[in-house]
Amino acid sequence: MENVKRPWPALWSLVIGFFMILIDTTIVSVANPAIMDGLHADINSVIWVTSAYLLAYAVPLLITGRLGDRFGPKNLYLAGLVVFTLASLWCGLSGDITMLITARAVQGLGAALMTPQTMAVITRIFPPDRRGQAMGLWGATAGVATLVGPILGGVLVDGLGWEWIFFINVPIGIVGFVLAWRLVPTLSTHPHRFDIVGVVLSAVGMFLLVFGIQEGSTYNWGTITGVISVWGLISAGIAVLVLFVIWQALNKGEPLLPLQLFRERNFSLANIAITTVGFSITAMSLPLIFYYQLVRGLTPTQSALMMVPMALISGGLAPVVGRLVDRVNPKYIASAGLALMAVALFWNAALMAPDTSIWLFLLPSAVLGLANAGIWAPLSTTATRNLGPREAGAGAGIYNTTRQVGAVLGSAAIAALMQARLSAELPKIPGATGQSNSMEFSGSLPQVLHAGFSTAMGQSVMLPAAVIILGAAVAMFLAKPKPVGNWDGGSGQSAVKADGGAAVPVGPSAGEGNARAARSGRHVAVPVDAE
């Protein structure tokens, strides 16, 4: 563990940036109808405002985690914060949908620089048996951002216009930069060689896969142009990603994706589970927001207020769960949280009809709060528990990549499903344009379309509900965490000490630790400096 006397102020300053990233995502989901109206865009273009951000966010995460190891998490975090803040200003100044999508992609790159550094710092300055509290702060941050983002977004959209959902990031970014500059320690760095071939393969594969899924309904899942088809793009994306994994296995240097980390059972299972979380959380908001605003006629602020129970309960319970995770088997908390999320989403789907009492939606929102509180800390703590300092960047990059891959696929899949269900459920009406008929209307939806639109949105919510069930099943197979000794030099799998510049396991379990390190290919370096 890095020798940091005051880890909590450092973590709090980093959480401001994490908070801003989450706020930005939730603000945009509430503002989608206003952006459609203000920039005269269709639903698929507006969804690309989110998808471009998520894609640009997800693709570089593997390498930005390594960059944090090489140049220091503090430096990478500050650089990303500058990019994110300036791109937010650009988003607000955008005059058309194409410029907004481009600016959102740059914003995603900034977020990709920032995100792995937060988890890497937690891994390096908190011992394994105290990380639950730190990861609990992540959960609380997610809950509060879920509340503040949509409500603040609704107020800004209703009062000042959609542009201000991006302008608000500028002062937050400035404050976050100053605090991080002063409070985040300069942690030890480790030399890395960067796998350029792996970066290219992962980026190309992800782009082909997501673009194919996102644009499938636009081209009726057929030909795009010439010999290029939707399914051809999807198949090519999967093939390139398979090549990426093969290259990582064959690379004798330093691969972008250290496959040996996946020999750790809990690391692998936690990554699968967090992928389903990223998918479901991203996918569930779009149909809910469109239903609230287009069918029920709620304003952005009113639709955001429907999420208040979820945010309050999640933010209040997350720190408690964080402390609990350090004492009990995390798999029971994580699997219960994931199962509760599925229950809440199926409940929402069942309620989505034109004449349902609107207050009834507050009940599944409260269940979502309970679920959310029980997901983040258990999964992240389980994934990072056995990571050493040298692995922190790579492990954090992988974990955040799988979460964002899930979010990208969730955004793309829900867009395709919404289009398909709207085409199936809505009647054809004279004068309507666009594949789904309803998407060219601004403000409110004609009464004749309410029933079909509600049914289509309810059916769409069932997709993230089904995916999160898979996450709950995976979490049940998490192994009970092994007890750790003194992380700074006692017994146990994570204990290290300096011996001529090398990292050597110490204490009664030294032999076991050496054997484990040899099996996993793990190299642990001793920290050297902190501000």
Short mmCIF file of C-alpha atoms in Angstrom, two decimals:
data_model
loop_
_atom_site.label_atom_id
_atom_site.label_comp_id
_atom_site.label_asym_id
_atom_site.label_seq_id
_atom_site.Cartn_x
_atom_site.Cartn_y
_atom_site.Cartn_z
CA MET A 1 0.00 0.00 0.00
CA GLU A 2 1.20 3.50 -0.74
CA ASN A 3 2.33 5.42 2.31
CA VAL A 4 -0.44 8.04 2.31
CA LYS A 5 -1.30 9.41 5.73
CA ARG A 6 -4.62 11.00 4.71
CA PRO A 7 -6.22 8.83 2.00
CA TRP A 8 -9.78 10.06 2.43
CA PRO A 9 -9.26 13.72 1.36
CA ALA A 10 -7.46 12.41 -1.74
CA LEU A 11 -10.35 10.10 -2.56
CA TRP A 12 -12.99 12.78 -1.98
CA SER A 13 -11.24 15.15 -4.38
CA LEU A 14 -11.18 12.47 -7.08
CA VAL A 15 -14.82 11.61 -6.49
CA ILE A 16 -15.78 15.14 -7.62
CA GLY A 17 -14.69 14.24 -11.14
CA PHE A 18 -16.44 10.87 -10.97
CA PHE A 19 -19.55 12.69 -9.75
CA MET A 20 -19.37 15.08 -12.71
CA ILE A 21 -19.12 12.23 -15.20
CA LEU A 22 -22.18 10.54 -13.72
CA ILE A 23 -24.12 13.80 -13.59
CA ASP A 24 -23.37 14.40 -17.25
CA THR A 25 -24.78 11.03 -18.27
CA THR A 26 -27.99 11.39 -16.27
CA ILE A 27 -28.52 15.01 -17.30
CA VAL A 28 -28.37 14.05 -20.98
CA SER A 29 -30.94 11.26 -20.58
CA VAL A 30 -33.46 13.77 -19.20
CA ALA A 31 -32.65 16.35 -21.89
CA ASN A 32 -32.97 14.03 -24.90
CA PRO A 33 -36.45 15.22 -25.96
CA ALA A 34 -35.36 18.88 -25.61
CA ILE A 35 -32.24 18.24 -27.70
CA MET A 36 -34.39 16.54 -30.34
CA ASP A 37 -36.61 19.61 -30.50
CA GLY A 38 -33.84 22.23 -30.26
CA LEU A 39 -31.54 20.71 -32.89
CA HIS A 40 -34.33 19.26 -35.08
CA ALA A 41 -32.94 15.74 -34.75
CA ASP A 42 -34.53 12.30 -34.81
CA ILE A 43 -34.39 9.79 -31.97
CA ASN A 44 -31.51 7.77 -33.41
CA SER A 45 -29.32 10.85 -33.80
CA VAL A 46 -30.05 11.95 -30.25
CA ILE A 47 -29.25 8.51 -28.89
CA TRP A 48 -25.88 8.81 -30.63
CA VAL A 49 -25.25 11.81 -28.37
CA THR A 50 -25.05 9.23 -25.58
CA SER A 51 -23.57 6.40 -27.65
CA ALA A 52 -20.69 8.51 -29.02
CA TYR A 53 -19.80 9.52 -25.46
CA LEU A 54 -19.95 5.96 -24.19
CA LEU A 55 -17.99 4.57 -27.14
CA ALA A 56 -15.22 7.17 -26.79
CA TYR A 57 -15.29 6.49 -23.05
CA ALA A 58 -15.04 2.71 -23.31
CA VAL A 59 -12.44 2.13 -26.02
CA PRO A 60 -9.42 3.89 -24.42
CA LEU A 61 -9.98 2.68 -20.83
CA LEU A 62 -7.54 -0.22 -21.09
CA ILE A 63 -4.67 2.02 -22.15
CA THR A 64 -5.57 4.97 -19.90
CA GLY A 65 -5.32 2.66 -16.91
CA ARG A 66 -1.80 1.74 -18.01
CA LEU A 67 -0.98 5.39 -18.69
CA GLY A 68 -1.90 6.10 -15.09
CA ASP A 69 0.64 3.49 -13.95
CA ARG A 70 3.28 4.97 -16.23
CA PHE A 71 2.81 8.70 -15.72
CA GLY A 72 0.95 8.73 -12.39
CA PRO A 73 -2.80 8.60 -11.74
CA LYS A 74 -2.83 12.21 -10.56
CA ASN A 75 -1.38 13.54 -13.84
CA LEU A 76 -3.75 11.49 -15.98
CA TYR A 77 -6.74 12.48 -13.89
CA LEU A 78 -5.95 16.19 -14.16
CA ALA A 79 -5.38 15.94 -17.93
CA GLY A 80 -8.68 14.14 -18.38
CA LEU A 81 -10.49 16.69 -16.25
CA VAL A 82 -9.22 19.52 -18.47
CA VAL A 83 -10.35 17.69 -21.64
CA PHE A 84 -13.73 16.85 -20.13
CA THR A 85 -14.38 20.40 -18.94
CA LEU A 86 -13.42 22.06 -22.25
CA ALA A 87 -15.44 19.49 -24.22
CA SER A 88 -18.45 20.28 -22.00
CA LEU A 89 -18.16 23.92 -23.05
CA TRP A 90 -17.99 22.81 -26.68
CA CYS A 91 -21.13 20.67 -26.23
CA GLY A 92 -23.07 23.66 -24.92
CA LEU A 93 -21.98 25.81 -27.86
CA SER A 94 -22.92 23.20 -30.49
CA GLY A 95 -25.29 24.48 -33.17
CA ASP A 96 -26.26 21.17 -34.78
CA ILE A 97 -26.53 17.51 -33.83
CA THR A 98 -23.32 16.50 -35.65
CA MET A 99 -21.22 18.99 -33.72
CA LEU A 100 -22.82 17.91 -30.45
CA ILE A 101 -22.08 14.24 -31.14
CA THR A 102 -18.45 15.12 -31.98
CA ALA A 103 -18.04 17.18 -28.81
CA ARG A 104 -19.56 14.36 -26.75
CA ALA A 105 -16.98 11.95 -28.20
CA VAL A 106 -14.17 14.25 -27.05
CA GLN A 107 -15.87 14.50 -23.67
CA GLY A 108 -15.84 10.70 -23.52
CA LEU A 109 -12.09 10.69 -24.10
CA GLY A 110 -11.66 12.99 -21.12
CA ALA A 111 -13.79 10.72 -18.98
CA ALA A 112 -11.71 7.72 -20.10
CA LEU A 113 -8.56 9.43 -18.84
CA MET A 114 -10.14 10.16 -15.46
CA THR A 115 -12.13 7.09 -14.48
CA PRO A 116 -9.46 4.35 -14.05
CA GLN A 117 -7.34 6.65 -11.91
CA THR A 118 -9.99 6.84 -9.18
CA MET A 119 -10.18 3.07 -8.77
CA ALA A 120 -6.41 2.70 -9.08
CA VAL A 121 -5.90 5.20 -6.26
CA ILE A 122 -8.39 3.31 -4.05
CA THR A 123 -6.53 0.07 -4.75
CA ARG A 124 -3.15 1.62 -3.93
CA ILE A 125 -3.89 3.69 -0.81
CA PHE A 126 -6.49 1.51 0.96
CA PRO A 127 -5.69 -2.02 2.24
CA PRO A 128 -7.94 -4.80 0.92
CA ASP A 129 -9.94 -5.16 4.14
CA ARG A 130 -10.75 -1.42 4.19
CA ARG A 131 -11.60 -0.95 0.53
CA GLY A 132 -15.28 -1.67 1.12
CA GLN A 133 -15.74 1.74 2.77
CA ALA A 134 -13.90 3.47 -0.06
CA MET A 135 -15.89 1.61 -2.70
CA GLY A 136 -19.02 2.45 -0.70
CA LEU A 137 -18.22 6.08 -1.38
CA TRP A 138 -18.40 5.24 -5.07
CA GLY A 139 -21.87 3.83 -4.54
CA ALA A 140 -22.97 6.90 -2.60
CA THR A 141 -21.59 9.12 -5.34
CA ALA A 142 -23.57 7.20 -7.93
CA GLY A 143 -26.74 7.54 -5.88
CA VAL A 144 -26.38 11.27 -5.26
CA ALA A 145 -25.46 11.90 -8.91
CA THR A 146 -28.54 9.96 -9.96
CA LEU A 147 -30.60 12.42 -7.90
CA VAL A 148 -28.78 15.66 -8.64
CA GLY A 149 -28.20 14.97 -12.33
CA PRO A 150 -31.78 14.53 -13.54
CA ILE A 151 -33.25 17.18 -11.20
CA LEU A 152 -30.56 19.72 -12.03
CA GLY A 153 -30.92 18.78 -15.68
CA GLY A 154 -34.68 19.24 -15.55
CA VAL A 155 -34.37 22.65 -13.90
CA LEU A 156 -31.74 23.79 -16.38
CA VAL A 157 -33.63 22.49 -19.43
CA ASP A 158 -36.91 24.02 -18.29
CA GLY A 159 -35.38 27.33 -17.20
CA LEU A 160 -32.34 28.03 -19.38
CA GLY A 161 -32.26 25.49 -22.20
CA TRP A 162 -30.55 22.17 -22.86
CA GLU A 163 -27.17 23.85 -23.48
CA TRP A 164 -26.80 24.53 -19.76
CA ILE A 165 -26.65 20.84 -18.88
CA PHE A 166 -23.14 21.03 -20.35
CA PHE A 167 -22.18 24.53 -19.22
CA ILE A 168 -22.73 23.46 -15.59
CA ASN A 169 -19.69 21.17 -15.87
CA VAL A 170 -17.32 24.11 -16.31
CA PRO A 171 -17.39 25.48 -12.73
CA ILE A 172 -17.49 21.94 -11.30
CA GLY A 173 -14.47 21.03 -13.39
CA ILE A 174 -12.51 24.07 -12.20
CA VAL A 175 -13.22 23.31 -8.53
CA GLY A 176 -12.39 19.63 -9.04
CA PHE A 177 -9.09 20.51 -10.70
CA VAL A 178 -7.97 22.75 -7.84
CA LEU A 179 -8.87 20.21 -5.16
CA ALA A 180 -7.25 17.29 -6.98
CA TRP A 181 -4.10 19.34 -7.59
CA ARG A 182 -3.80 20.07 -3.88
CA LEU A 183 -5.02 16.85 -2.24
CA VAL A 184 -4.25 13.88 -4.49
CA PRO A 185 -0.78 12.42 -3.73
CA THR A 186 1.83 11.77 -6.38
CA LEU A 187 2.00 7.97 -6.34
CA SER A 188 4.86 5.82 -7.58
CA THR A 189 4.99 5.05 -11.30
CA HIS A 190 5.88 1.86 -13.14
CA PRO A 191 7.37 1.56 -16.65
CA HIS A 192 5.08 0.02 -19.28
CA ARG A 193 5.32 -0.75 -22.98
CA PHE A 194 2.09 0.02 -24.78
CA ASP A 195 0.41 -2.51 -27.03
CA ILE A 196 -0.44 -0.37 -30.08
CA VAL A 197 -1.74 -3.35 -32.08
CA GLY A 198 -4.06 -4.23 -29.19
CA VAL A 199 -5.33 -0.65 -28.98
CA VAL A 200 -6.15 -0.60 -32.71
CA LEU A 201 -7.85 -4.01 -32.67
CA SER A 202 -9.98 -3.21 -29.61
CA ALA A 203 -11.02 0.19 -30.99
CA VAL A 204 -11.91 -1.13 -34.45
CA GLY A 205 -13.77 -4.14 -33.07
CA MET A 206 -15.82 -2.09 -30.62
CA PHE A 207 -16.70 0.53 -33.23
CA LEU A 208 -17.87 -2.03 -35.80
CA LEU A 209 -19.92 -3.93 -33.24
CA VAL A 210 -21.62 -0.91 -31.68
CA PHE A 211 -22.21 0.91 -34.96
CA GLY A 212 -23.81 -2.21 -36.42
CA ILE A 213 -26.15 -2.67 -33.47
CA GLN A 214 -26.96 1.06 -33.21
CA GLU A 215 -27.76 1.55 -36.90
CA GLY A 216 -29.37 -1.83 -37.54
CA SER A 217 -32.98 -0.63 -37.44
CA THR A 218 -32.15 2.38 -39.63
CA TYR A 219 -31.19 0.02 -42.46
CA ASN A 220 -33.84 -2.61 -41.65
CA TRP A 221 -31.01 -4.94 -40.57
CA GLY A 222 -29.99 -5.25 -44.23
CA THR A 223 -27.61 -3.56 -46.64
CA ILE A 224 -26.00 -0.26 -45.70
CA THR A 225 -24.15 0.41 -48.96
CA GLY A 226 -22.73 -1.88 -51.63
CA VAL A 227 -21.48 -5.08 -50.03
CA ILE A 228 -21.55 -3.59 -46.51
CA SER A 229 -24.44 -4.86 -44.40
CA VAL A 230 -25.51 -4.44 -40.80
CA TRP A 231 -24.87 -8.06 -39.94
CA GLY A 232 -21.58 -7.90 -41.81
CA LEU A 233 -20.44 -5.06 -39.56
CA ILE A 234 -21.56 -6.87 -36.40
CA SER A 235 -19.84 -10.09 -37.49
CA ALA A 236 -16.68 -8.20 -38.42
CA GLY A 237 -16.68 -6.46 -35.03
CA ILE A 238 -16.96 -9.77 -33.18
CA ALA A 239 -14.21 -11.28 -35.36
CA VAL A 240 -11.85 -8.36 -34.70
CA LEU A 241 -12.50 -8.58 -30.96
CA VAL A 242 -11.70 -12.31 -31.07
CA LEU A 243 -8.45 -11.45 -32.86
CA PHE A 244 -7.77 -8.90 -30.13
CA VAL A 245 -8.08 -11.56 -27.41
CA ILE A 246 -5.88 -13.98 -29.40
CA TRP A 247 -3.27 -11.27 -29.84
CA GLN A 248 -3.32 -10.57 -26.12
CA ALA A 249 -2.66 -14.27 -25.44
CA LEU A 250 0.20 -14.46 -27.97
CA ASN A 251 1.83 -11.12 -27.18
CA LYS A 252 5.16 -11.89 -25.49
CA GLY A 253 5.72 -8.27 -24.50
CA GLU A 254 3.25 -6.41 -22.32
CA PRO A 255 -0.30 -6.91 -23.64
CA LEU A 256 -2.96 -4.25 -23.29
CA LEU A 257 -5.24 -6.78 -21.61
CA PRO A 258 -3.29 -8.89 -19.07
CA LEU A 259 -5.21 -12.13 -19.44
CA GLN A 260 -3.53 -13.63 -16.37
CA LEU A 261 -5.67 -11.38 -14.17
CA PHE A 262 -8.68 -13.41 -15.28
CA ARG A 263 -7.22 -16.50 -13.62
CA GLU A 264 -8.49 -14.91 -10.43
CA ARG A 265 -12.03 -16.26 -10.19
CA ASN A 266 -13.56 -13.28 -8.41
CA PHE A 267 -11.94 -10.78 -10.77
CA SER A 268 -13.45 -12.56 -13.78
CA LEU A 269 -16.92 -12.97 -12.29
CA ALA A 270 -17.03 -9.38 -10.96
CA ASN A 271 -16.18 -8.11 -14.44
CA ILE A 272 -19.02 -10.12 -15.99
CA ALA A 273 -21.45 -8.87 -13.36
CA ILE A 274 -20.46 -5.20 -13.73
CA THR A 275 -20.90 -5.53 -17.50
CA THR A 276 -24.55 -6.44 -16.95
CA VAL A 277 -24.89 -3.50 -14.55
CA GLY A 278 -23.48 -1.05 -17.10
CA PHE A 279 -25.81 -2.46 -19.75
CA SER A 280 -28.95 -2.32 -17.62
CA ILE A 281 -28.46 1.07 -15.97
CA THR A 282 -27.80 2.72 -19.33
CA ALA A 283 -30.60 0.92 -21.13
CA MET A 284 -33.35 1.38 -18.53
CA SER A 285 -33.35 5.19 -18.45
CA LEU A 286 -34.19 5.88 -22.10
CA PRO A 287 -37.60 4.14 -22.34
CA LEU A 288 -38.59 5.40 -18.87
CA ILE A 289 -37.77 9.04 -19.67
CA PHE A 290 -39.53 8.93 -23.04
CA TYR A 291 -42.60 7.36 -21.43
CA TYR A 292 -42.74 9.97 -18.66
CA GLN A 293 -42.35 12.93 -20.99
CA LEU A 294 -44.09 11.88 -24.23
CA VAL A 295 -46.96 9.78 -22.84
CA ARG A 296 -47.55 11.23 -19.40
CA GLY A 297 -46.65 14.81 -20.36
CA LEU A 298 -44.19 15.35 -17.52
CA THR A 299 -41.63 18.13 -17.79
CA PRO A 300 -37.93 17.20 -17.56
CA THR A 301 -37.95 18.29 -13.90
CA GLN A 302 -41.06 16.26 -13.10
CA SER A 303 -39.71 13.15 -14.84
CA ALA A 304 -36.44 13.53 -12.90
CA LEU A 305 -38.35 13.73 -9.62
CA MET A 306 -39.65 10.22 -10.29
CA MET A 307 -36.09 9.04 -9.57
CA VAL A 308 -35.84 10.71 -6.16
CA PRO A 309 -36.62 7.54 -4.11
CA MET A 310 -33.96 5.61 -6.00
CA ALA A 311 -31.30 8.29 -5.50
CA LEU A 312 -32.04 9.01 -1.84
CA ILE A 313 -32.10 5.36 -0.79
CA SER A 314 -29.04 4.49 -2.84
CA GLY A 315 -27.01 7.44 -1.59
CA GLY A 316 -28.02 6.86 2.02
CA LEU A 317 -27.35 3.13 2.11
CA ALA A 318 -24.20 2.91 -0.02
CA PRO A 319 -21.77 3.91 2.79
CA VAL A 320 -23.47 1.45 5.15
CA VAL A 321 -23.14 -1.32 2.59
CA GLY A 322 -19.51 -0.34 2.08
CA ARG A 323 -18.74 -0.98 5.74
CA LEU A 324 -20.77 -4.18 5.70
CA VAL A 325 -18.84 -5.53 2.70
CA ASP A 326 -15.65 -5.53 4.78
CA ARG A 327 -17.30 -7.90 7.28
CA VAL A 328 -19.51 -10.33 5.33
CA ASN A 329 -19.29 -12.27 2.09
CA PRO A 330 -19.92 -9.67 -0.68
CA LYS A 331 -21.59 -12.18 -2.99
CA TYR A 332 -24.79 -12.25 -0.93
CA ILE A 333 -25.13 -8.47 -1.00
CA ALA A 334 -24.26 -8.20 -4.71
CA SER A 335 -26.57 -11.00 -5.85
CA ALA A 336 -29.45 -9.62 -3.77
CA GLY A 337 -28.91 -6.15 -5.19
CA LEU A 338 -28.83 -7.41 -8.76
CA ALA A 339 -31.95 -9.51 -8.23
CA LEU A 340 -33.79 -6.54 -6.72
CA MET A 341 -32.88 -4.45 -9.76
CA ALA A 342 -34.47 -7.05 -12.03
CA VAL A 343 -37.62 -7.04 -9.87
CA ALA A 344 -37.83 -3.25 -10.02
CA LEU A 345 -37.42 -3.16 -13.81
CA PHE A 346 -40.06 -5.83 -14.45
CA TRP A 347 -42.33 -3.89 -12.08
CA ASN A 348 -41.78 -0.71 -14.10
CA ALA A 349 -42.54 -2.57 -17.32
CA ALA A 350 -45.82 -3.86 -15.89
CA LEU A 351 -46.89 -0.36 -14.84
CA MET A 352 -46.18 1.35 -18.16
CA ALA A 353 -49.67 2.09 -19.45
CA PRO A 354 -51.29 5.43 -20.39
CA ASP A 355 -53.64 5.49 -17.38
CA THR A 356 -51.43 4.12 -14.55
CA SER A 357 -51.37 6.37 -11.46
CA ILE A 358 -48.06 8.15 -11.74
CA TRP A 359 -47.24 7.84 -8.03
CA LEU A 360 -47.07 4.05 -8.38
CA PHE A 361 -43.79 4.42 -10.25
CA LEU A 362 -42.20 5.72 -7.05
CA LEU A 363 -42.40 2.21 -5.59
CA PRO A 364 -40.11 0.45 -8.12
CA SER A 365 -37.92 3.55 -7.96
CA ALA A 366 -37.42 2.89 -4.23
CA VAL A 367 -36.60 -0.77 -4.95
CA LEU A 368 -34.04 0.40 -7.51
CA GLY A 369 -32.44 2.47 -4.74
CA LEU A 370 -32.08 -0.59 -2.53
CA ALA A 371 -30.67 -2.52 -5.47
CA ASN A 372 -28.17 0.14 -6.48
CA ALA A 373 -26.80 0.44 -2.94
CA GLY A 374 -26.05 -3.27 -2.87
CA ILE A 375 -24.24 -3.48 -6.20
CA TRP A 376 -21.32 -1.08 -6.53
CA ALA A 377 -19.26 -1.62 -3.38
CA PRO A 378 -19.50 -5.46 -3.27
CA LEU A 379 -18.55 -5.92 -6.93
CA SER A 380 -15.73 -3.37 -7.04
CA THR A 381 -14.27 -4.55 -3.74
CA THR A 382 -14.35 -8.17 -4.88
CA ALA A 383 -12.71 -7.31 -8.20
CA THR A 384 -9.83 -5.31 -6.70
CA ARG A 385 -9.20 -7.16 -3.44
CA ASN A 386 -6.21 -9.17 -4.68
CA LEU A 387 -4.66 -6.53 -6.98
CA GLY A 388 -1.19 -5.28 -6.12
CA PRO A 389 0.10 -1.72 -6.76
CA ARG A 390 1.62 -2.59 -10.16
CA GLU A 391 -1.65 -4.18 -11.25
CA ALA A 392 -3.86 -1.34 -10.06
CA GLY A 393 -3.96 0.57 -13.32
CA ALA A 394 -4.47 -2.47 -15.52
CA GLY A 395 -7.10 -3.96 -13.20
CA ALA A 396 -8.98 -0.68 -12.87
CA GLY A 397 -8.80 -0.18 -16.63
CA ILE A 398 -10.22 -3.64 -17.30
CA TYR A 399 -12.98 -3.31 -14.71
CA ASN A 400 -14.09 0.09 -15.97
CA THR A 401 -13.79 -1.07 -19.57
CA THR A 402 -16.12 -4.01 -19.04
CA ARG A 403 -18.58 -1.71 -17.26
CA GLN A 404 -18.47 0.77 -20.13
CA VAL A 405 -18.64 -1.95 -22.78
CA GLY A 406 -21.85 -3.00 -21.11
CA ALA A 407 -23.07 0.61 -21.16
CA VAL A 408 -22.23 1.04 -24.86
CA LEU A 409 -23.97 -2.18 -25.80
CA GLY A 410 -26.92 -1.26 -23.57
CA SER A 411 -27.32 2.11 -25.27
CA ALA A 412 -27.08 0.59 -28.74
CA ALA A 413 -29.31 -2.40 -27.97
CA ILE A 414 -32.06 -0.36 -26.32
CA ALA A 415 -32.13 2.04 -29.28
CA ALA A 416 -32.55 -0.86 -31.69
CA LEU A 417 -35.20 -2.53 -29.52
CA MET A 418 -37.16 0.70 -29.00
CA GLN A 419 -37.26 1.32 -32.75
CA ALA A 420 -38.35 -2.26 -33.42
CA ARG A 421 -41.08 -2.27 -30.77
CA LEU A 422 -42.39 1.15 -31.84
CA SER A 423 -42.62 -0.05 -35.44
CA ALA A 424 -44.56 -3.09 -34.26
CA GLU A 425 -46.87 -1.39 -31.74
CA LEU A 426 -47.71 2.02 -33.24
CA PRO A 427 -50.47 2.46 -35.80
CA LYS A 428 -49.63 4.18 -39.06
CA ILE A 429 -51.07 7.68 -39.06
CA PRO A 430 -51.39 10.07 -41.98
CA GLY A 431 -48.73 12.74 -42.24
CA ALA A 432 -46.26 11.11 -39.84
CA THR A 433 -42.68 10.78 -41.01
CA GLY A 434 -39.90 8.55 -39.86
CA GLN A 435 -39.78 4.85 -39.33
CA SER A 436 -41.44 4.91 -35.95
CA ASN A 437 -44.09 7.56 -36.71
CA SER A 438 -43.93 9.13 -33.25
CA MET A 439 -40.36 10.30 -33.28
CA GLU A 440 -41.01 13.36 -35.42
CA PHE A 441 -43.45 14.85 -32.90
CA SER A 442 -42.10 17.33 -30.39
CA GLY A 443 -43.46 18.23 -26.98
CA SER A 444 -46.26 15.68 -26.55
CA LEU A 445 -47.47 12.57 -28.30
CA PRO A 446 -50.88 12.37 -30.03
CA GLN A 447 -53.44 10.58 -27.87
CA VAL A 448 -53.96 7.87 -30.47
CA LEU A 449 -50.35 6.74 -30.01
CA HIS A 450 -50.26 6.62 -26.20
CA ALA A 451 -51.23 2.96 -25.77
CA GLY A 452 -48.87 1.62 -28.41
CA PHE A 453 -46.00 3.83 -27.26
CA SER A 454 -46.44 2.75 -23.64
CA THR A 455 -46.50 -0.91 -24.62
CA ALA A 456 -43.35 -0.51 -26.71
CA MET A 457 -41.48 1.24 -23.89
CA GLY A 458 -42.59 -1.38 -21.36
CA GLN A 459 -41.37 -4.16 -23.62
CA SER A 460 -38.06 -2.33 -24.03
CA VAL A 461 -37.52 -2.14 -20.26
CA MET A 462 -37.68 -5.94 -20.12
CA LEU A 463 -34.35 -6.16 -21.94
CA PRO A 464 -32.23 -4.61 -19.16
CA ALA A 465 -34.30 -6.58 -16.64
CA ALA A 466 -33.38 -9.84 -18.34
CA VAL A 467 -29.70 -8.90 -18.61
CA ILE A 468 -29.42 -7.99 -14.92
CA ILE A 469 -30.81 -11.43 -13.99
CA LEU A 470 -27.69 -12.86 -15.65
CA GLY A 471 -25.58 -10.61 -13.45
CA ALA A 472 -27.36 -11.88 -10.34
CA ALA A 473 -26.72 -15.48 -11.35
CA VAL A 474 -23.02 -14.76 -11.96
CA ALA A 475 -22.65 -13.03 -8.57
CA MET A 476 -23.85 -16.17 -6.79
CA PHE A 477 -20.66 -17.94 -7.90
CA LEU A 478 -18.30 -15.39 -6.34
CA ALA A 479 -15.88 -17.10 -3.95
CA LYS A 480 -15.67 -16.04 -0.32
CA PRO A 481 -12.82 -13.52 0.02
CA LYS A 482 -9.73 -14.86 1.73
CA PRO A 483 -8.69 -13.04 4.89
CA VAL A 484 -5.72 -10.71 4.49
CA GLY A 485 -3.00 -9.97 6.97
CA ASN A 486 -1.10 -6.73 7.33
CA TRP A 487 -1.20 -5.15 3.86
CA ASP A 488 1.87 -3.11 4.76
CA GLY A 489 4.00 -6.05 5.72
CA GLY A 490 2.23 -8.73 7.68
CA SER A 491 1.14 -12.10 6.56
CA GLY A 492 -1.23 -12.77 3.72
CA GLN A 493 -1.43 -12.71 -0.02
CA SER A 494 -1.02 -8.99 -0.44
CA ALA A 495 1.84 -8.22 1.96
CA VAL A 496 5.00 -6.85 0.36
CA LYS A 497 8.25 -5.31 1.50
CA ALA A 498 11.25 -3.75 -0.17
CA ASP A 499 14.28 -5.99 -0.62
CA GLY A 500 16.90 -4.48 -2.84
CA GLY A 501 14.26 -2.79 -4.97
CA ALA A 502 12.19 -5.94 -5.43
CA ALA A 503 8.79 -6.70 -4.03
CA VAL A 504 8.81 -9.81 -1.85
CA PRO A 505 5.95 -11.43 0.07
CA VAL A 506 6.65 -11.54 3.81
CA GLY A 507 5.24 -13.12 6.92
CA PRO A 508 4.03 -16.67 7.46
CA SER A 509 2.41 -16.91 4.02
CA ALA A 510 5.48 -15.87 2.03
CA GLY A 511 5.91 -19.22 0.31
CA GLU A 512 2.27 -19.38 -0.60
CA GLY A 513 2.37 -15.80 -1.83
CA ASN A 514 5.38 -16.51 -4.06
CA ALA A 515 3.68 -19.54 -5.54
CA ARG A 516 0.51 -17.57 -6.16
CA ALA A 517 2.45 -14.73 -7.78
CA ALA A 518 4.27 -17.18 -10.04
CA ARG A 519 1.01 -18.80 -11.11
CA SER A 520 -0.71 -15.52 -11.87
CA GLY A 521 2.24 -13.70 -13.43
CA ARG A 522 1.76 -10.94 -10.85
CA HIS A 523 4.49 -8.38 -10.16
CA VAL A 524 4.01 -6.06 -7.22
CA ALA A 525 6.08 -2.93 -6.87
CA VAL A 526 6.68 -1.05 -3.66
CA PRO A 527 5.50 2.59 -3.59
CA VAL A 528 8.14 5.21 -3.16
CA ASP A 529 6.74 8.69 -2.81
CA ALA A 530 3.65 10.60 -1.86
CA GLU A 531 3.00 14.26 -1.45
#
